[in-house]
Coordinates of C-alpha atoms in Angstrom, one line a residue:
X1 CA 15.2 -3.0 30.5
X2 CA 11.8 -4.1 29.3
X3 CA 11.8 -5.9 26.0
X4 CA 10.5 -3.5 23.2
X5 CA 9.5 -3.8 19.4
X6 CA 12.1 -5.1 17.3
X7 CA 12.4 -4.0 13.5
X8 CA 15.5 -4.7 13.1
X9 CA 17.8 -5.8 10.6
X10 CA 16.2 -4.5 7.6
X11 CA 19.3 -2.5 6.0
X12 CA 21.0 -6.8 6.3
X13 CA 17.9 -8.2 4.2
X14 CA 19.0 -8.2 0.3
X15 CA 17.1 -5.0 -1.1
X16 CA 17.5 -5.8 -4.8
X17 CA 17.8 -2.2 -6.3
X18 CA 17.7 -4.2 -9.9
X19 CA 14.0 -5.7 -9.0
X20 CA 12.7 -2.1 -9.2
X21 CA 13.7 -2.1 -13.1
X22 CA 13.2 -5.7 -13.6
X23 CA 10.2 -6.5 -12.0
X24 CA 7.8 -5.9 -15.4
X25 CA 10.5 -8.1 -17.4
X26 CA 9.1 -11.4 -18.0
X27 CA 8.7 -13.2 -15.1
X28 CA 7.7 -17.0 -13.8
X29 CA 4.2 -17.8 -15.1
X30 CA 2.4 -19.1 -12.1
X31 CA 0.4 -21.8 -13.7
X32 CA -2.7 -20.4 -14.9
X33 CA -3.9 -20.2 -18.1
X34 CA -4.1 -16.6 -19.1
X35 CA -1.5 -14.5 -21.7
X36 CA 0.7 -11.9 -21.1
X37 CA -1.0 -8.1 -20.9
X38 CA -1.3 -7.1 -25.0
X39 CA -0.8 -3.5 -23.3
X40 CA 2.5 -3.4 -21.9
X41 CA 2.2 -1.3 -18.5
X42 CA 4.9 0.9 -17.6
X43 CA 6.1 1.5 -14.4
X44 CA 4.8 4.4 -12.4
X45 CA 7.0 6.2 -10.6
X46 CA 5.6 5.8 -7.3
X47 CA 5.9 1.6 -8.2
X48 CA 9.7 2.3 -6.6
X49 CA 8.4 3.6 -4.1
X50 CA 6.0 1.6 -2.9
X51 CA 8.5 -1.5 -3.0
X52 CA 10.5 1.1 -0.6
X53 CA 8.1 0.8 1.7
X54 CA 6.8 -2.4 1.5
X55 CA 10.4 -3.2 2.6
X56 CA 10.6 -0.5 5.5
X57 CA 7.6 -2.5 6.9
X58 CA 9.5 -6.2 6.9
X59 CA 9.5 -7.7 11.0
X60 CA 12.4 -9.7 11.8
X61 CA 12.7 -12.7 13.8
X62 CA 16.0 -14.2 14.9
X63 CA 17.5 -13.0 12.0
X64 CA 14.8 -13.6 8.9
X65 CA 11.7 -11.5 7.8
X66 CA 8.6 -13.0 8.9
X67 CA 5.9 -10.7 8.2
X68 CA 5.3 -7.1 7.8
X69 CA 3.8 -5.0 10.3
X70 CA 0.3 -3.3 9.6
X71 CA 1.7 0.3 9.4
X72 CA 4.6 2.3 9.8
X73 CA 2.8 5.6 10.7
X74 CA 4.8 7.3 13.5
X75 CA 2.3 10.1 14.5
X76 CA -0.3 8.0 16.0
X77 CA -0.9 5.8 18.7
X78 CA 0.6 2.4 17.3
X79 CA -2.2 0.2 19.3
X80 CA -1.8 -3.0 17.2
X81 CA -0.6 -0.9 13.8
X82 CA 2.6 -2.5 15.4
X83 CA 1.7 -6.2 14.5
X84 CA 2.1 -8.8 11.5
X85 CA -1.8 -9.4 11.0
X86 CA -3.0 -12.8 9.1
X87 CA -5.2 -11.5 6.6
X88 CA -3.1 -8.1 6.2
X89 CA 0.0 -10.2 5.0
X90 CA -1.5 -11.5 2.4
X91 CA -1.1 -9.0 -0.4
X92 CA 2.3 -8.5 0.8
X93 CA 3.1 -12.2 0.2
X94 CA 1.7 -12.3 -3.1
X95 CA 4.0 -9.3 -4.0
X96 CA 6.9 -11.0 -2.7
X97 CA 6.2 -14.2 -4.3
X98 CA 5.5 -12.3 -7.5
X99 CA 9.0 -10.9 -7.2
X100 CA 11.0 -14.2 -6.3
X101 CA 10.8 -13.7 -3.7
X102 CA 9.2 -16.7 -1.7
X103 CA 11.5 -17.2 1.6
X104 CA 9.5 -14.1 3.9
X105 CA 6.2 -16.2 3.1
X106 CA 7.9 -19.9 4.0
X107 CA 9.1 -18.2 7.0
X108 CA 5.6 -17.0 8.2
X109 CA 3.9 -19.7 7.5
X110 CA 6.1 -22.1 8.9
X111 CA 5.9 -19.6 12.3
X112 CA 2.1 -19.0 12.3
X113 CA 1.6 -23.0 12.0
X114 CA 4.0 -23.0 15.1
X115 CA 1.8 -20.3 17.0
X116 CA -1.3 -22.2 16.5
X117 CA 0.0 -24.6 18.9
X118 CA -0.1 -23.0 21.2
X119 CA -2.7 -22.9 24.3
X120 CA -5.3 -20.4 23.6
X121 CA -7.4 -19.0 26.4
X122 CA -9.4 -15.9 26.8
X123 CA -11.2 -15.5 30.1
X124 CA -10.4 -19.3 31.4
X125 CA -12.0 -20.4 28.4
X126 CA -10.0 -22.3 26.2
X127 CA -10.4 -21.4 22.1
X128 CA -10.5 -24.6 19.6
X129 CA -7.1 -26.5 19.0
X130 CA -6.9 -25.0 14.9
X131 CA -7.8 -21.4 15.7
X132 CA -4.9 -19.3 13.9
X133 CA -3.6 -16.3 15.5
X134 CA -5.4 -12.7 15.0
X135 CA -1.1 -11.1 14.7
X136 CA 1.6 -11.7 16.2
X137 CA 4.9 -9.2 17.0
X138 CA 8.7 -9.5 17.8
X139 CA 9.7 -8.5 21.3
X140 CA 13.3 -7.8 21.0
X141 CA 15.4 -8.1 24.7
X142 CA 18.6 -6.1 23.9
X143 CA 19.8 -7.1 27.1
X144 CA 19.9 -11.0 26.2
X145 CA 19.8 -10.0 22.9
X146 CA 17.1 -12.3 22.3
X147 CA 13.7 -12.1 20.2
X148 CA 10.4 -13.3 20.9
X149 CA 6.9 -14.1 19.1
X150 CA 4.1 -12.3 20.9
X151 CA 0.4 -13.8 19.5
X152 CA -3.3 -12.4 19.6
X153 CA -5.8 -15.2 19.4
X154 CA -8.6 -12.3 19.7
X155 CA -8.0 -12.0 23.4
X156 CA -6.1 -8.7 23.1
X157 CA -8.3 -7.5 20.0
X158 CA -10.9 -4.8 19.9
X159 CA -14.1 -6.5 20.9
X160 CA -12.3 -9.6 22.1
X161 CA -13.4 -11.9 18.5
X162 CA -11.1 -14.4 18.0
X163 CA -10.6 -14.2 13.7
X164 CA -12.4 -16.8 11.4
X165 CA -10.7 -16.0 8.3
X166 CA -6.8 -16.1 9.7
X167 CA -6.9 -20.1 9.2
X168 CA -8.2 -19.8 5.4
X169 CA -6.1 -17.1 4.7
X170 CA -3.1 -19.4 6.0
X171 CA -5.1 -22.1 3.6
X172 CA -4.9 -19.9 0.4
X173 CA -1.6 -18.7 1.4
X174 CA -0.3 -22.1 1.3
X175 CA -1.6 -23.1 -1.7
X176 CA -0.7 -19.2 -3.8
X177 CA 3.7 -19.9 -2.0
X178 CA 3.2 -24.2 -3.4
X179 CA 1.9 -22.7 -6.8
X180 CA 4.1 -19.9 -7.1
X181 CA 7.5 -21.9 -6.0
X182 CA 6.3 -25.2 -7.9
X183 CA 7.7 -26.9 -4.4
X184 CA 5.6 -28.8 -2.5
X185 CA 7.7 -29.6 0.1
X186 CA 6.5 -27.1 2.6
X187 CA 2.6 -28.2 2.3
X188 CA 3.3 -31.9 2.4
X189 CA 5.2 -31.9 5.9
X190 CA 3.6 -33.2 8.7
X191 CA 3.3 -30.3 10.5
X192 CA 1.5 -28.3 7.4
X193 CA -1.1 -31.6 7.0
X194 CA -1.7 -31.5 10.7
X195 CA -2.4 -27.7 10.6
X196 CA -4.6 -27.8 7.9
X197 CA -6.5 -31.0 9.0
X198 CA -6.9 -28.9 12.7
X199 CA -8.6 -25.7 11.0
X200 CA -10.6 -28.2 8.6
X201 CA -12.0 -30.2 12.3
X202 CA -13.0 -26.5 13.2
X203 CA -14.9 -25.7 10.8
X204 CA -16.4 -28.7 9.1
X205 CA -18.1 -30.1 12.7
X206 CA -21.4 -30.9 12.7
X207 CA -23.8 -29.8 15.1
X208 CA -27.1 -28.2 15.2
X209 CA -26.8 -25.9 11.9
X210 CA -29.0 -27.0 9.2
X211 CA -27.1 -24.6 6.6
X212 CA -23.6 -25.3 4.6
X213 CA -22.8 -22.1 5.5
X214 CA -20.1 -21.1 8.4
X215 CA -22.4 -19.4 11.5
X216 CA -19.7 -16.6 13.0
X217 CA -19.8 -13.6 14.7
X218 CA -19.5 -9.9 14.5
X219 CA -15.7 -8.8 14.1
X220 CA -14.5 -11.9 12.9
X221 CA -13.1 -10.9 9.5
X222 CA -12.3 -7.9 7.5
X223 CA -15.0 -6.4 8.8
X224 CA -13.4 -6.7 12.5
X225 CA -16.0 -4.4 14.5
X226 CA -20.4 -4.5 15.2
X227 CA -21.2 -4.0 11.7
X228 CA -24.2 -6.7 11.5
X229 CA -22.4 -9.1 10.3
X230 CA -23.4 -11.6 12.5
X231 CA -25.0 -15.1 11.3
X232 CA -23.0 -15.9 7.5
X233 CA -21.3 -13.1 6.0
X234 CA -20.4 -13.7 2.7
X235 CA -16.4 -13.0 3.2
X236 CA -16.1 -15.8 5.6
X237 CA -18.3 -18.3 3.1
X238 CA -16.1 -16.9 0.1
X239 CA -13.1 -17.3 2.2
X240 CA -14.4 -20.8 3.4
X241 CA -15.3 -22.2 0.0
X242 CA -11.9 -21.6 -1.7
X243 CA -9.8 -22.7 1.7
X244 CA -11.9 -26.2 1.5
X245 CA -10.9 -26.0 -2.5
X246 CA -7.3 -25.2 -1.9
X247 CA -7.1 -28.0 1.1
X248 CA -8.2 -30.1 -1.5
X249 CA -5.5 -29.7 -3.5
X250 CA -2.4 -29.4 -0.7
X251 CA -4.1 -32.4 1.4
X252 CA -2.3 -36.1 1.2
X253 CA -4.2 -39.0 0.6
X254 CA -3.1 -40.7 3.5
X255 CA -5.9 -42.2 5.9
X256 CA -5.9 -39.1 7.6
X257 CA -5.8 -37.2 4.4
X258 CA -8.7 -39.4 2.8
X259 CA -11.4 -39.0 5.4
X260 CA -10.6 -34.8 5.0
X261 CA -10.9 -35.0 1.6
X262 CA -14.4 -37.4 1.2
X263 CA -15.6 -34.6 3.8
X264 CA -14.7 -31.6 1.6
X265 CA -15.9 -32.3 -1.5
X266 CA -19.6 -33.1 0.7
X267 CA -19.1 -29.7 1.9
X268 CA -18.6 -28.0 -1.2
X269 CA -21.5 -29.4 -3.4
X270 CA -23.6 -28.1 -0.5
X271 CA -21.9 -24.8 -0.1
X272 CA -22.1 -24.5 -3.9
X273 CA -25.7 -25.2 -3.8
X274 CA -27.0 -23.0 -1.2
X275 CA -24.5 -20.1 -2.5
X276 CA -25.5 -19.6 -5.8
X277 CA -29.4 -20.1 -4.8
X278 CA -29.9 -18.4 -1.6
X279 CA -27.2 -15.2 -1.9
X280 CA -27.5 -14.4 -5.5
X281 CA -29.4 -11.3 -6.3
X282 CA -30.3 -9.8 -9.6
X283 CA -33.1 -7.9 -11.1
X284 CA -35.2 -11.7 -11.9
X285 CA -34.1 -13.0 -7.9
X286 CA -35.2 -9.4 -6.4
X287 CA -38.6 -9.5 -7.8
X288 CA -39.1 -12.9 -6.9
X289 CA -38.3 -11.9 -3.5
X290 CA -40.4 -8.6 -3.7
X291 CA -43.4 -10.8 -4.9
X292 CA -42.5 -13.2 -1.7
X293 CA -45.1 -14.9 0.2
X294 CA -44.7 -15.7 4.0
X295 CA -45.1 -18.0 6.7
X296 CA -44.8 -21.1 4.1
X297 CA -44.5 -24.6 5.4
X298 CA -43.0 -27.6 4.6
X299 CA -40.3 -28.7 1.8
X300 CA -42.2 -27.0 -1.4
X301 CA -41.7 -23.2 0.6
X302 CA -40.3 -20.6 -2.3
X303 CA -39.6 -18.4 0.6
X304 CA -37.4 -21.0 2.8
X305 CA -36.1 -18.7 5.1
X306 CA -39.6 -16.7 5.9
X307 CA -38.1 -13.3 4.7
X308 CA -40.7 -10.3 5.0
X309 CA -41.2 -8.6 1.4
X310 CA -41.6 -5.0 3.1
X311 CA -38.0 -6.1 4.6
X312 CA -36.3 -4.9 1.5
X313 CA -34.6 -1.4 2.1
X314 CA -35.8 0.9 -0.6
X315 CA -32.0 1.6 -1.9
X316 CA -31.6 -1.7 -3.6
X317 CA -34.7 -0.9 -6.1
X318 CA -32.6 1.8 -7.3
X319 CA -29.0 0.4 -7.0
X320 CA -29.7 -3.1 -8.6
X321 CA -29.1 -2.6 -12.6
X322 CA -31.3 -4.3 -15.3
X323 CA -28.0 -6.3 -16.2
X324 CA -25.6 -7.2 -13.2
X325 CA -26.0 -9.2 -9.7
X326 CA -23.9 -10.1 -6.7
X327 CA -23.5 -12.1 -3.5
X328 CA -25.7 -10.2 -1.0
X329 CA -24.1 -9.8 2.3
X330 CA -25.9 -12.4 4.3
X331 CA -29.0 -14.7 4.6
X332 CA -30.5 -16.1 7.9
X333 CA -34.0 -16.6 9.6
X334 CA -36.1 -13.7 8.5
X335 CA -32.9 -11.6 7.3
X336 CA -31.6 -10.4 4.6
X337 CA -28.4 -8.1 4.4
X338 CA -28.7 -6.4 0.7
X339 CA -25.1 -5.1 1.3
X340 CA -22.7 -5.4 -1.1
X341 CA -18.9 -6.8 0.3
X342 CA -16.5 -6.3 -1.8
X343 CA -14.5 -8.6 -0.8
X344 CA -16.7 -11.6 -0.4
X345 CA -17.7 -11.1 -4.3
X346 CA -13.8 -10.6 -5.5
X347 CA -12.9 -13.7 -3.5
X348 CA -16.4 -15.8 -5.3
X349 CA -15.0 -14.8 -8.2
X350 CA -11.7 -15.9 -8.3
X351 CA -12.3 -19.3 -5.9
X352 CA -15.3 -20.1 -8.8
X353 CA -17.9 -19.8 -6.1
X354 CA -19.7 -17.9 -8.8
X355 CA -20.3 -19.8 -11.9
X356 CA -18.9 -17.7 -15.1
X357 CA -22.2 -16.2 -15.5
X358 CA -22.5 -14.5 -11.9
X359 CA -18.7 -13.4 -12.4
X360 CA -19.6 -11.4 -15.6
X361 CA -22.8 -9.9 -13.7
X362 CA -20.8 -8.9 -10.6
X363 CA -18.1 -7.3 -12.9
X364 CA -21.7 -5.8 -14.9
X365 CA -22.7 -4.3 -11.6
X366 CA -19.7 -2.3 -10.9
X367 CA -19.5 -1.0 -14.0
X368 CA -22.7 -0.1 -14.1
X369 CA -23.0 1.3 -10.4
X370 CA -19.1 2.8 -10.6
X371 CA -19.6 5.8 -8.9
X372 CA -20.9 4.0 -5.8
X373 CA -18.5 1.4 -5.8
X374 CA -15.8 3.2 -6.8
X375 CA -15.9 6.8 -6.9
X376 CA -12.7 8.8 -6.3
X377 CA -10.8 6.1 -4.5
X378 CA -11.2 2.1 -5.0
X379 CA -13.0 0.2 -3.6
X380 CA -16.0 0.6 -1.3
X381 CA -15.4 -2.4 1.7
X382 CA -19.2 -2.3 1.4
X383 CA -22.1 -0.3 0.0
X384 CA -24.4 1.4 1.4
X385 CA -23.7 2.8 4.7
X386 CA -26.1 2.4 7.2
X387 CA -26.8 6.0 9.4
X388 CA -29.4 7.3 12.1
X389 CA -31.2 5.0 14.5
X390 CA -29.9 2.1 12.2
X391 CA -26.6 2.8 12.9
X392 CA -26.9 3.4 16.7
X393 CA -28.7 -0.3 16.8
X394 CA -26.0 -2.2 14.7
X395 CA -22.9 -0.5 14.8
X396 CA -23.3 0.4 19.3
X397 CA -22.6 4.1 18.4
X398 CA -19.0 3.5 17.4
X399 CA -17.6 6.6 16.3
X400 CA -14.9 5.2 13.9
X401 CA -17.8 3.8 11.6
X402 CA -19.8 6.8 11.3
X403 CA -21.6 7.0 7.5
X404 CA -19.3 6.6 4.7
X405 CA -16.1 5.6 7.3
X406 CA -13.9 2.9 7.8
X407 CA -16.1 -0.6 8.0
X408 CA -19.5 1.4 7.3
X409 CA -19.1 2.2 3.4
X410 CA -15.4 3.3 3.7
X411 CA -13.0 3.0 0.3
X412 CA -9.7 0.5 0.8
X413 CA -7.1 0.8 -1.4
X414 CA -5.8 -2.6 -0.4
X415 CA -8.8 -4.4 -1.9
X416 CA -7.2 -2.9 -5.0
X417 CA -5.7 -6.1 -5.8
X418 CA -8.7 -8.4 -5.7
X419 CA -10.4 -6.3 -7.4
X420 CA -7.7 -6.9 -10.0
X421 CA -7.5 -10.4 -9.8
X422 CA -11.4 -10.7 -10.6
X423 CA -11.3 -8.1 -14.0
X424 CA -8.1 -10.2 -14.9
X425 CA -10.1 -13.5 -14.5
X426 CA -13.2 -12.2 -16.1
X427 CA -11.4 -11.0 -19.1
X428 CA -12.0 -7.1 -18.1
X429 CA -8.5 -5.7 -17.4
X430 CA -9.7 -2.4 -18.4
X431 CA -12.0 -2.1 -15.4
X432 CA -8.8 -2.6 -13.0
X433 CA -6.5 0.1 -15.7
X434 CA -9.5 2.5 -14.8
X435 CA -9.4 1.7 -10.7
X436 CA -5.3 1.8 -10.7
X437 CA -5.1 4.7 -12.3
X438 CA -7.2 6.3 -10.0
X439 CA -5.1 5.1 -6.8
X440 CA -2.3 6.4 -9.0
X441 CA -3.3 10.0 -8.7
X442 CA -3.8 10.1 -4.9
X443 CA -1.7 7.2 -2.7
X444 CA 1.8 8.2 -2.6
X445 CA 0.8 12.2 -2.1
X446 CA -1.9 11.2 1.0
X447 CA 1.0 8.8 2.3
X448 CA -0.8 5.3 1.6
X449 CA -3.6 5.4 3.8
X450 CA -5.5 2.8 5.7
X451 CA -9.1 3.6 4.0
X452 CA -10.2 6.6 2.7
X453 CA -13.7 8.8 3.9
X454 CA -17.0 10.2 1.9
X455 CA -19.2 8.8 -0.7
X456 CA -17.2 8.8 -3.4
X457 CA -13.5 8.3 -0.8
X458 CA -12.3 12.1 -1.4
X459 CA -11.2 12.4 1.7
X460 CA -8.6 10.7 4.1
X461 CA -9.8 8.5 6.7
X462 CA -10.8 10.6 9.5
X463 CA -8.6 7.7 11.8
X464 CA -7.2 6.1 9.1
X465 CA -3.2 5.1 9.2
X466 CA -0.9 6.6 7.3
X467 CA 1.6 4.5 5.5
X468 CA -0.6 1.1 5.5
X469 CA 1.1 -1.7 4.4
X470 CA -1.8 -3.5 2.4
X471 CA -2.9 -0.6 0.8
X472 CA 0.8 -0.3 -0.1
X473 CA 0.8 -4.1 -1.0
X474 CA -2.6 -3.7 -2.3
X475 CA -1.0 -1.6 -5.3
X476 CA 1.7 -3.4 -6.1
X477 CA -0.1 -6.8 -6.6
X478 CA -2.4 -5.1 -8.9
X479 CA 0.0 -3.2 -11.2
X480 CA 2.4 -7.0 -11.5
X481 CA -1.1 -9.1 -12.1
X482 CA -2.2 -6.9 -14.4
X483 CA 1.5 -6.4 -16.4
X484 CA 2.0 -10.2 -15.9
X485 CA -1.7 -11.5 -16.0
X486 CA -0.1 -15.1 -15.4
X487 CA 0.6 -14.4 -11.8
X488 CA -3.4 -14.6 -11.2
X489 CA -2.2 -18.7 -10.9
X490 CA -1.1 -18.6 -7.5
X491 CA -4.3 -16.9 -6.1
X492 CA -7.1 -18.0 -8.6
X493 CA -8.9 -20.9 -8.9
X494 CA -10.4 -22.4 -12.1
X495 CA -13.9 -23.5 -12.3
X496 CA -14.9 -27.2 -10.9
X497 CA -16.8 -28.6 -13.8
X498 CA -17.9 -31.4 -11.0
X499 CA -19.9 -29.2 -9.4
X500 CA -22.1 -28.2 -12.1
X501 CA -24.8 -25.2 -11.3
X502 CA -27.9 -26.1 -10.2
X503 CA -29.9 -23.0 -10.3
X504 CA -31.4 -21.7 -13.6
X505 CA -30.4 -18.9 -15.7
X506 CA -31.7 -15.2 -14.8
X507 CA -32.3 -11.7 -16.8
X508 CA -28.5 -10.6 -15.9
X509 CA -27.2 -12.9 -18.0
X510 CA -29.3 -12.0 -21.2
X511 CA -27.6 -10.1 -23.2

């Protein structure tokens, strides 16, 4: 008999009826500085469930959870729906560790530090020494009765990319289970310092780039198809800047430790730098760029990276308010990608990336532009969608991300929680009562989908998975943060009052 998917054991793992009614009692502050919710929130009644499923969707290895699988929807084909993902743990983790939960996240860290280990080839060519795996699954031999870890480096994936955020994920993971627990125990073995210090090598060589910023490809993130992404998407910056600040704080200073260290704090007074100068847009930074002149020489040049005024799409003349800004979705030679990323901003925002003034314009902007950003379903992965001959050129003609779908403007539930995190950390809880409310009304009676369809996200993704564990996750990390705001600690950073801005206030922040 051929080994098969194991999910097994889940009726032996401790289901803790009581945390259902406890879970809003006051918990373990996680170490940041913020009070208790003045509003009390009271449970929903699909907060029960949700932990249900969260629980349905736990992968066992040898005995102990290690992850949960990316969805438990049994009427399509599974593909890899079947796998623990990287990135898609994450919300579960923080809803275990904001539970008491912290052994499921030891015991996946501890095996995805083991999988990176291991030999990575795709094609006979051999992926660097730190890459972190894609997913992994459980193949259970009931023969031997035996269990065995099964990992995608990318060569499985769609579009064969091998993923750039898994290691910072792991990074942020690390340092939200050492914060949580108090116990840093875990981060200081050998094996964790090693890990880290191999991801670190990957990403902080030098070589021909003349930019702070992390060059990757299309599919390497979140956004994992062609989306035009390619060059430095502001996900994998965010995602880069606070896995450098969190290595900071979990690194040793040993010798190995020391010379990791010196080269992170370089890294981040440049990534800092060129962030807030070259990615920030507001109503002052778009007319300087509207008002651009070209083919400018030498170290003076306003317009350093040769970007064509009549480049700018006419959308973002009507989109950008007179009070509000963001992270734009990338800047390279000649390009720039107006997009807004959702995630990318959220994750500025609660790594410091953005100084407090960018934070309160970002949160500005989606008040201000709600209906776009948020509509019927929260939140919009990116906005706008790109259609027509534009789509055929950047997306290949993929069918899944048509306008308005999935990667091309679709609404997430899952980013929910970061979302939540940001309004918490910007003192504008309201903003998140508003978006939760609104998942409230739909998620349990569409069956927790994957991402949701439309302009506004009325209707279900057209190949969206039903029962999606982050957006299941997604929901319960936002409803606990914003009940318990202390429990933004463990995945929020406060500001670095070394690195000090360097750019120079702009008409967002008037007020």
């Amino acid at each position: 008999m051929s080994p098969r998917l194991s999910i097994r054991n889940i009726d032996s793992y401790p289901r803790n009826m009581d945390h259902f009614e406890n879970v809003f009692s006051p918990s373990r502050r996680s170490g940041f500085n913020t009070p208790r919710s003045a509003m009390e929130v009271e449970p929903h009644p699909m907060f029960a469930e949700a932990w249900e499923s969260l629980r349905r969707s736990l992968v066992f290895f040898r005995g102990k959870p290690v992850g949960t699988i990316a969805a438990l929807d049994n009427s399509e084909e599974e593909l890899n729906y079947d796998q623990v993902f990287v990135r898609d743990f994450v919300p579960s983790a923080l809803a275990f560790l904001m539970n008491g939960e912290p052994e499921i996240v030891k015991n996946f860290l501890v095996k995805t530090l083991r999988l990176q280990s291991w030999e990575k080839k795709v094609d006979r060519f051999q992926l660097g020494e730190g890459v972190m795996p894609a997913s992994f699954k459980v193949l259970h031999d009931p023969v031997r009765n035996s269990d065995t870890l099964i990992a995608d480096f990318g060569e499985s994936a769609i579009g064969r990319v091998a993923p750039v955020d898994s290691g910072f994920w792991w990074i942020i993971l690390l340092r939200a289970y050492t914060k949580s627990t108090g116990d840093s125990s875990l981060a200081e073995l050998p094996e964790c310092q090693k890990g880290m210090r191999l991801i670190l090598t990957l990403c902080l060589s030098e070589g021909f780039d003349t930019f702070p910023t992390l060059l990757c490809a299309d599919g390497c993130c979140m956004i994992d198809r062609r989306m035009g992404v390619y060059g430095y998407p502001i996900e994998i910056q965010a995602l880069f800047f606070m896995a450098l600040r969190c290595a900071l704080l979990l690194l040793k200073q040993d010798d190995q430790g020391k010379d990791f260290i010196e080269r992170i704090v370089k890294r981040l007074h440049a990534l800092s730098y060129h962030m807030r100068s070259y990615f920030w847009l507001d109503m002052k930074q778009l007319n300087d760029i509207y008002r651009y002149k070209t083919e400018e020489y030498s170290h003076t040049a306003v317009n350093k990276f040769n970007v064509i005024p009549d480049s700018i799409p006419e959308w973002i003349f009507d989109f950008m308010p007179t009070y509000g800004g963001y992270f734009i979705g990338n800047v390279s030679p000649a390009r720039m990608d107006f997009r807004w990323f959702a995630l990318g901003n959220c994750v500025a925002i609660l790594s410091s990336l953005a100084t407090p003034e960018q934070s309160t314009a970002i949160m500005d902007l989606i008040e201000s532009r709600w209906e776009e950003l948020v509509g019927d379903m929260p939140l919009k992965v990116c906005y706008p969608a790109i259609e027509g001959h534009e789509w055929r050129i950047v997306t290949g003609c993929d069918p899944k991300n048509t306008r308005w779908s999935y990667h091309n403007g679709g609404s997430w539930p899952v980013l929910l929680w970061l979302l939540t995190a940001a309004c918490i950390k910007t003192g504008r809880p309201q903003i998140a009562r508003r978006a939760i409310e609104l998942a409230e009304s739909r998620l349990v009676k569409d069956s927790w989908p994957e991402y949701y369809d439309g302009k506004l996200g009325r209707f279900i993704g057209k190949q969206a998975r039903k029962f999606q564990t982050w957006s299941v996750a997604g929901y319960l990390v936002a409803k606990m943060m914003l009940e318990d705001p202390s429990h933004l600690g463990m995945i929020s950073l406060e500001e670095d009052k070394q690195m000090k801005p360097l750019i120079k206030r702009s008409a967002s922040w008037t007020f």
